[in-house]
Amino acid sequence: MRNKKTNELAVCGVNAVSALAKQHPEQIRRLFLRKDRLPIFTKACKYLAEQKRLYKFCEDDELERLCKSPRHQGVVAMIMEPEPPTISSQELDEWSSKRQIGLILDSVGNDNNLGAIIRSAAFFGATWIILSERDREARLTTSAYRVAEGGMEYVRIRKADNIEAFVKAAEKKMLVLGAHHRARLRLKDLPTLADPFPHGFAVVVGNEETGLSLEVERACSYLVRIPGSGQIESLNVAQAATLFLHEISTIF
């Protein structure tokens, strides 16, 4: 939930708030928690007290009101609404030179999917998540933070004003794989595609209904599919991203 008056965003859930408090405690403006959660957040409460910021013990009904969800797990942190910066050319060079892994999201259109993708990215050690400026649904919301289970604090989230142009620029510096359910190449072909060892990896995933845009498809180094039984045409976009990240982690 976003507070339009204060431009704050509610982050809820034990794992999400714990990671926030551990990695970026300075971002917490106010903290609300049930008393039984105090042992987990004692250090965070002490920090907030030192910074003269509010922490308050609350019951479930107030926590639900704050985050507009019953899935708060007894803790809600208020942060300034995040606004990812546009990725710079220097950051793209870093991605390539340090042989990092990232995901480019071509209008995935759902904040829950975004949260799940970020969770998988953090789990497999991916560094970058690139959002499309035109995607008004896959944003950094309370739901995305909760579903990410703390993963938000371990990836670098940026946006691209023109996703097609960004994919073209990235492809000149690293291996860019487009997830496409009708591609000729399959996941098992990745070791061959990555030989010689690439400067970096980017995986582009698209909208579950429309897939990758035609211009993005053409800009990728290769299009790759996840083979299945054929009974269902494709996977959920977050599941697809997870399988790509797992396969890359085995060879990269």
mmCIF file of C-alpha atoms in Angstrom:
data_model
loop_
_atom_site.group_PDB
_atom_site.id
_atom_site.type_symbol
_atom_site.label_atom_id
_atom_site.label_comp_id
_atom_site.label_asym_id
_atom_site.label_seq_id
_atom_site.Cartn_x
_atom_site.Cartn_y
_atom_site.Cartn_z
ATOM 1 C CA MET A 1 0.000 0.000 0.000
ATOM 2 C CA ARG A 2 1.192 3.513 -0.838
ATOM 3 C CA ASN A 3 0.329 6.491 1.338
ATOM 4 C CA LYS A 4 -0.340 9.260 -1.183
ATOM 5 C CA LYS A 5 -0.108 11.987 1.449
ATOM 6 C CA THR A 6 3.355 11.057 2.679
ATOM 7 C CA ASN A 7 4.678 9.209 -0.420
ATOM 8 C CA GLU A 8 5.402 6.235 1.794
ATOM 9 C CA LEU A 9 5.160 2.537 0.944
ATOM 10 C CA ALA A 10 4.283 -0.189 3.438
ATOM 11 C CA VAL A 11 6.667 -3.152 3.532
ATOM 12 C CA CYS A 12 5.196 -6.107 5.402
ATOM 13 C CA GLY A 13 6.128 -9.699 6.230
ATOM 14 C CA VAL A 14 8.833 -10.973 8.542
ATOM 15 C CA ASN A 15 11.394 -11.856 5.860
ATOM 16 C CA ALA A 16 10.865 -8.671 3.847
ATOM 17 C CA VAL A 17 11.157 -6.355 6.851
ATOM 18 C CA SER A 18 14.033 -8.359 8.385
ATOM 19 C CA ALA A 19 16.092 -8.030 5.203
ATOM 20 C CA LEU A 20 15.228 -4.337 4.978
ATOM 21 C CA ALA A 21 16.281 -3.762 8.595
ATOM 22 C CA LYS A 22 19.525 -5.688 8.080
ATOM 23 C CA GLN A 23 20.610 -4.224 4.759
ATOM 24 C CA HIS A 24 19.034 -0.760 4.691
ATOM 25 C CA PRO A 25 17.782 0.269 8.150
ATOM 26 C CA GLU A 26 18.155 3.922 7.165
ATOM 27 C CA GLN A 27 15.237 3.505 4.761
ATOM 28 C CA ILE A 28 12.768 2.701 7.550
ATOM 29 C CA ARG A 29 10.867 5.815 8.561
ATOM 30 C CA ARG A 30 8.406 4.122 10.928
ATOM 31 C CA LEU A 31 8.020 0.564 12.207
ATOM 32 C CA PHE A 32 4.852 -1.089 13.502
ATOM 33 C CA LEU A 33 4.912 -4.556 15.035
ATOM 34 C CA ARG A 34 3.162 -6.960 17.367
ATOM 35 C CA LYS A 35 4.914 -7.446 20.689
ATOM 36 C CA ASP A 36 5.664 -11.076 19.895
ATOM 37 C CA ARG A 37 7.833 -9.892 16.969
ATOM 38 C CA LEU A 38 10.096 -7.763 19.171
ATOM 39 C CA PRO A 39 12.806 -10.466 19.599
ATOM 40 C CA ILE A 40 13.300 -10.447 15.821
ATOM 41 C CA PHE A 41 13.374 -6.659 15.522
ATOM 42 C CA THR A 42 15.081 -5.558 18.750
ATOM 43 C CA LYS A 43 18.107 -4.228 16.879
ATOM 44 C CA ALA A 44 15.910 -2.361 14.387
ATOM 45 C CA CYS A 45 13.875 -0.782 17.191
ATOM 46 C CA LYS A 46 17.048 0.310 18.956
ATOM 47 C CA TYR A 47 18.334 1.873 15.742
ATOM 48 C CA LEU A 48 15.066 3.735 15.171
ATOM 49 C CA ALA A 49 15.075 5.021 18.747
ATOM 50 C CA GLU A 50 18.619 6.333 18.267
ATOM 51 C CA GLN A 51 17.494 8.062 15.068
ATOM 52 C CA LYS A 52 14.436 9.477 16.855
ATOM 53 C CA ARG A 53 12.103 7.599 14.534
ATOM 54 C CA LEU A 54 8.871 5.960 15.567
ATOM 55 C CA TYR A 55 8.361 2.312 16.345
ATOM 56 C CA LYS A 56 5.070 1.209 17.816
ATOM 57 C CA PHE A 57 3.489 -1.994 19.093
ATOM 58 C CA CYS A 58 0.195 -2.731 17.321
ATOM 59 C CA GLU A 59 -2.496 -5.349 17.083
ATOM 60 C CA ASP A 60 -3.323 -7.187 13.885
ATOM 61 C CA ASP A 61 -6.216 -4.924 12.901
ATOM 62 C CA GLU A 62 -4.014 -1.813 12.870
ATOM 63 C CA LEU A 63 -1.256 -3.617 10.988
ATOM 64 C CA GLU A 64 -3.779 -4.743 8.382
ATOM 65 C CA ARG A 65 -5.044 -1.193 8.034
ATOM 66 C CA LEU A 66 -1.505 0.077 7.484
ATOM 67 C CA CYS A 67 -0.603 -2.347 4.706
ATOM 68 C CA LYS A 68 -4.115 -3.193 3.433
ATOM 69 C CA SER A 69 -3.389 -6.897 3.737
ATOM 70 C CA PRO A 70 -3.958 -9.628 6.327
ATOM 71 C CA ARG A 71 -0.585 -11.115 5.307
ATOM 72 C CA HIS A 72 1.519 -8.720 7.343
ATOM 73 C CA GLN A 73 2.903 -11.490 9.654
ATOM 74 C CA GLY A 74 2.938 -9.076 12.558
ATOM 75 C CA VAL A 75 5.237 -6.356 11.212
ATOM 76 C CA VAL A 76 4.954 -3.354 8.865
ATOM 77 C CA ALA A 77 7.725 -0.908 7.960
ATOM 78 C CA MET A 78 7.043 2.386 6.213
ATOM 79 C CA ILE A 79 9.638 3.536 3.674
ATOM 80 C CA MET A 80 9.719 6.290 1.088
ATOM 81 C CA GLU A 81 8.072 5.041 -2.077
ATOM 82 C CA PRO A 82 10.946 3.627 -4.157
ATOM 83 C CA GLU A 83 11.543 4.978 -7.643
ATOM 84 C CA PRO A 84 14.152 2.943 -9.549
ATOM 85 C CA PRO A 85 16.630 5.106 -11.452
ATOM 86 C CA THR A 86 17.265 4.621 -15.144
ATOM 87 C CA ILE A 87 20.186 2.265 -15.692
ATOM 88 C CA SER A 88 23.283 4.136 -16.841
ATOM 89 C CA SER A 89 25.813 3.189 -19.499
ATOM 90 C CA GLN A 90 28.412 2.880 -16.727
ATOM 91 C CA GLU A 91 26.238 0.356 -14.904
ATOM 92 C CA LEU A 92 25.749 -1.634 -18.102
ATOM 93 C CA ASP A 93 29.538 -1.706 -18.523
ATOM 94 C CA GLU A 94 29.883 -2.926 -14.918
ATOM 95 C CA TRP A 95 27.311 -5.663 -15.579
ATOM 96 C CA SER A 96 29.379 -6.838 -18.524
ATOM 97 C CA SER A 97 32.898 -6.420 -17.146
ATOM 98 C CA LYS A 98 32.109 -8.112 -13.829
ATOM 99 C CA ARG A 99 30.329 -10.978 -15.593
ATOM 100 C CA GLN A 100 27.121 -10.453 -13.678
ATOM 101 C CA ILE A 101 23.674 -11.945 -14.265
ATOM 102 C CA GLY A 102 20.501 -9.934 -14.721
ATOM 103 C CA LEU A 103 16.895 -10.087 -15.840
ATOM 104 C CA ILE A 104 15.219 -7.708 -18.252
ATOM 105 C CA LEU A 105 11.441 -7.592 -17.842
ATOM 106 C CA ASP A 106 9.555 -6.765 -21.028
ATOM 107 C CA SER A 107 6.214 -5.689 -19.518
ATOM 108 C CA VAL A 108 5.518 -8.684 -17.269
ATOM 109 C CA GLY A 109 2.472 -6.745 -16.068
ATOM 110 C CA ASN A 110 2.016 -8.007 -12.503
ATOM 111 C CA ASP A 111 3.555 -6.940 -9.190
ATOM 112 C CA ASN A 112 3.222 -10.431 -7.676
ATOM 113 C CA ASN A 113 5.168 -11.870 -10.597
ATOM 114 C CA LEU A 114 7.742 -9.130 -10.131
ATOM 115 C CA GLY A 115 8.154 -10.050 -6.462
ATOM 116 C CA ALA A 116 8.547 -13.737 -7.301
ATOM 117 C CA ILE A 117 11.125 -12.940 -9.992
ATOM 118 C CA ILE A 118 13.136 -10.800 -7.572
ATOM 119 C CA ARG A 119 13.034 -13.566 -4.957
ATOM 120 C CA SER A 120 14.487 -16.040 -7.478
ATOM 121 C CA ALA A 121 17.067 -13.509 -8.655
ATOM 122 C CA ALA A 122 18.320 -13.014 -5.102
ATOM 123 C CA PHE A 123 18.344 -16.769 -4.464
ATOM 124 C CA PHE A 124 20.529 -17.473 -7.504
ATOM 125 C CA GLY A 125 22.774 -14.456 -7.027
ATOM 126 C CA ALA A 126 21.610 -12.356 -9.973
ATOM 127 C CA THR A 127 22.611 -8.711 -9.655
ATOM 128 C CA TRP A 128 20.284 -6.732 -11.914
ATOM 129 C CA ILE A 129 16.543 -6.396 -12.491
ATOM 130 C CA ILE A 130 15.542 -4.062 -15.314
ATOM 131 C CA LEU A 131 11.952 -2.824 -15.415
ATOM 132 C CA SER A 132 10.236 -1.368 -18.454
ATOM 133 C CA GLU A 133 9.112 2.229 -17.966
ATOM 134 C CA ARG A 134 5.923 1.481 -19.915
ATOM 135 C CA ASP A 135 4.910 -1.385 -17.606
ATOM 136 C CA ARG A 136 2.536 0.290 -15.157
ATOM 137 C CA GLU A 137 1.582 -2.938 -13.335
ATOM 138 C CA ALA A 138 4.914 -4.567 -12.431
ATOM 139 C CA ARG A 139 5.954 -1.930 -9.920
ATOM 140 C CA LEU A 140 7.621 -1.911 -6.510
ATOM 141 C CA THR A 141 4.472 -2.279 -4.422
ATOM 142 C CA THR A 142 3.707 -3.666 -0.981
ATOM 143 C CA SER A 143 2.730 -6.959 -2.633
ATOM 144 C CA ALA A 144 5.962 -7.118 -4.624
ATOM 145 C CA TYR A 145 8.037 -6.602 -1.466
ATOM 146 C CA ARG A 146 6.080 -9.246 0.442
ATOM 147 C CA VAL A 147 6.303 -11.852 -2.336
ATOM 148 C CA ALA A 148 10.039 -11.152 -2.796
ATOM 149 C CA GLU A 149 10.595 -12.315 0.828
ATOM 150 C CA GLY A 150 13.535 -9.963 1.367
ATOM 151 C CA GLY A 151 15.002 -10.325 -2.121
ATOM 152 C CA MET A 152 14.522 -6.614 -2.840
ATOM 153 C CA GLU A 153 17.514 -5.815 -0.648
ATOM 154 C CA TYR A 154 19.936 -8.027 -2.576
ATOM 155 C CA VAL A 155 19.387 -6.989 -6.205
ATOM 156 C CA ARG A 156 19.893 -3.723 -8.045
ATOM 157 C CA ILE A 157 16.618 -2.602 -9.576
ATOM 158 C CA ARG A 158 16.706 -0.174 -12.470
ATOM 159 C CA LYS A 159 14.370 0.902 -15.248
ATOM 160 C CA ALA A 160 14.800 1.377 -18.973
ATOM 161 C CA ASP A 161 12.874 4.119 -20.742
ATOM 162 C CA ASN A 162 12.965 2.167 -23.993
ATOM 163 C CA ILE A 163 13.295 -1.562 -23.366
ATOM 164 C CA GLU A 164 13.952 -2.418 -27.031
ATOM 165 C CA ALA A 165 16.828 0.063 -27.252
ATOM 166 C CA PHE A 166 18.237 -1.187 -23.951
ATOM 167 C CA VAL A 167 18.215 -4.826 -25.094
ATOM 168 C CA LYS A 168 20.045 -3.785 -28.271
ATOM 169 C CA ALA A 169 22.671 -1.957 -26.206
ATOM 170 C CA ALA A 170 23.041 -4.866 -23.782
ATOM 171 C CA GLU A 171 23.429 -7.407 -26.597
ATOM 172 C CA LYS A 172 26.547 -5.585 -27.802
ATOM 173 C CA LYS A 173 28.218 -6.194 -24.430
ATOM 174 C CA MET A 174 26.949 -9.560 -23.192
ATOM 175 C CA LEU A 175 24.925 -12.666 -23.978
ATOM 176 C CA VAL A 176 21.227 -11.779 -24.049
ATOM 177 C CA LEU A 177 18.786 -14.686 -23.990
ATOM 178 C CA GLY A 178 15.127 -14.192 -24.804
ATOM 179 C CA ALA A 179 12.643 -16.610 -23.230
ATOM 180 C CA HIS A 180 10.358 -17.782 -26.038
ATOM 181 C CA HIS A 181 8.114 -20.840 -25.892
ATOM 182 C CA ARG A 182 8.502 -21.572 -29.625
ATOM 183 C CA ALA A 183 12.259 -21.105 -29.944
ATOM 184 C CA ARG A 184 14.386 -23.772 -31.591
ATOM 185 C CA LEU A 185 17.088 -23.682 -28.919
ATOM 186 C CA ARG A 186 16.409 -25.191 -25.492
ATOM 187 C CA LEU A 187 17.735 -24.619 -21.989
ATOM 188 C CA LYS A 188 20.118 -27.554 -22.316
ATOM 189 C CA ASP A 189 21.848 -25.670 -25.154
ATOM 190 C CA LEU A 190 22.992 -22.871 -22.835
ATOM 191 C CA PRO A 191 26.502 -24.282 -22.201
ATOM 192 C CA THR A 192 27.147 -24.234 -25.948
ATOM 193 C CA LEU A 193 25.801 -20.705 -26.320
ATOM 194 C CA ALA A 194 27.978 -19.510 -23.451
ATOM 195 C CA ASP A 195 31.176 -20.861 -25.000
ATOM 196 C CA PRO A 196 33.397 -18.845 -25.128
ATOM 197 C CA PHE A 197 32.710 -17.589 -21.609
ATOM 198 C CA PRO A 198 30.497 -14.490 -21.940
ATOM 199 C CA HIS A 199 31.122 -11.119 -20.374
ATOM 200 C CA GLY A 200 27.753 -11.270 -18.668
ATOM 201 C CA PHE A 201 24.294 -12.794 -18.908
ATOM 202 C CA ALA A 202 20.920 -11.164 -19.404
ATOM 203 C CA VAL A 203 17.630 -13.033 -19.653
ATOM 204 C CA VAL A 204 14.636 -11.251 -21.150
ATOM 205 C CA VAL A 205 11.178 -12.430 -20.102
ATOM 206 C CA GLY A 206 7.922 -11.002 -21.353
ATOM 207 C CA ASN A 207 4.220 -10.763 -20.723
ATOM 208 C CA GLU A 208 2.473 -14.092 -20.137
ATOM 209 C CA GLU A 209 -0.227 -13.332 -22.731
ATOM 210 C CA THR A 210 1.745 -11.605 -25.456
ATOM 211 C CA GLY A 211 5.329 -12.736 -24.832
ATOM 212 C CA LEU A 212 8.290 -10.665 -25.964
ATOM 213 C CA SER A 213 7.705 -7.777 -28.319
ATOM 214 C CA LEU A 214 8.942 -8.392 -31.865
ATOM 215 C CA GLU A 215 11.665 -5.748 -31.589
ATOM 216 C CA VAL A 216 12.946 -7.265 -28.342
ATOM 217 C CA GLU A 217 12.990 -10.743 -29.918
ATOM 218 C CA ARG A 218 15.109 -9.449 -32.786
ATOM 219 C CA ALA A 219 17.529 -7.702 -30.425
ATOM 220 C CA CYS A 220 18.340 -10.821 -28.351
ATOM 221 C CA SER A 221 21.465 -12.873 -28.979
ATOM 222 C CA TYR A 222 19.353 -16.045 -28.949
ATOM 223 C CA LEU A 223 15.799 -17.111 -28.233
ATOM 224 C CA VAL A 224 15.556 -20.103 -25.914
ATOM 225 C CA ARG A 225 12.626 -22.219 -24.779
ATOM 226 C CA ILE A 226 11.895 -24.365 -21.774
ATOM 227 C CA PRO A 227 10.793 -27.760 -23.120
ATOM 228 C CA GLY A 228 7.663 -29.258 -21.608
ATOM 229 C CA SER A 229 5.072 -31.950 -22.276
ATOM 230 C CA GLY A 230 3.115 -29.790 -24.675
ATOM 231 C CA GLN A 231 -0.082 -30.104 -22.670
ATOM 232 C CA ILE A 232 0.291 -26.473 -21.577
ATOM 233 C CA GLU A 233 1.994 -23.987 -23.866
ATOM 234 C CA SER A 234 4.049 -22.044 -21.350
ATOM 235 C CA LEU A 235 4.959 -21.479 -17.705
ATOM 236 C CA ASN A 236 4.196 -18.576 -15.428
ATOM 237 C CA VAL A 237 6.770 -15.851 -16.168
ATOM 238 C CA ALA A 238 8.284 -16.068 -12.684
ATOM 239 C CA GLN A 239 8.670 -19.837 -13.009
ATOM 240 C CA ALA A 240 10.318 -19.407 -16.402
ATOM 241 C CA ALA A 241 12.751 -16.818 -15.039
ATOM 242 C CA THR A 242 13.629 -19.167 -12.171
ATOM 243 C CA LEU A 243 14.466 -22.046 -14.507
ATOM 244 C CA PHE A 244 16.682 -19.820 -16.639
ATOM 245 C CA LEU A 245 18.501 -18.541 -13.555
ATOM 246 C CA HIS A 246 19.031 -22.066 -12.251
ATOM 247 C CA GLU A 247 20.448 -23.251 -15.560
ATOM 248 C CA ILE A 248 22.758 -20.242 -15.831
ATOM 249 C CA SER A 249 23.969 -20.765 -12.264
ATOM 250 C CA THR A 250 25.209 -24.236 -13.206
ATOM 251 C CA ILE A 251 27.482 -22.958 -15.982
ATOM 252 C CA PHE A 252 28.361 -19.372 -15.035
#
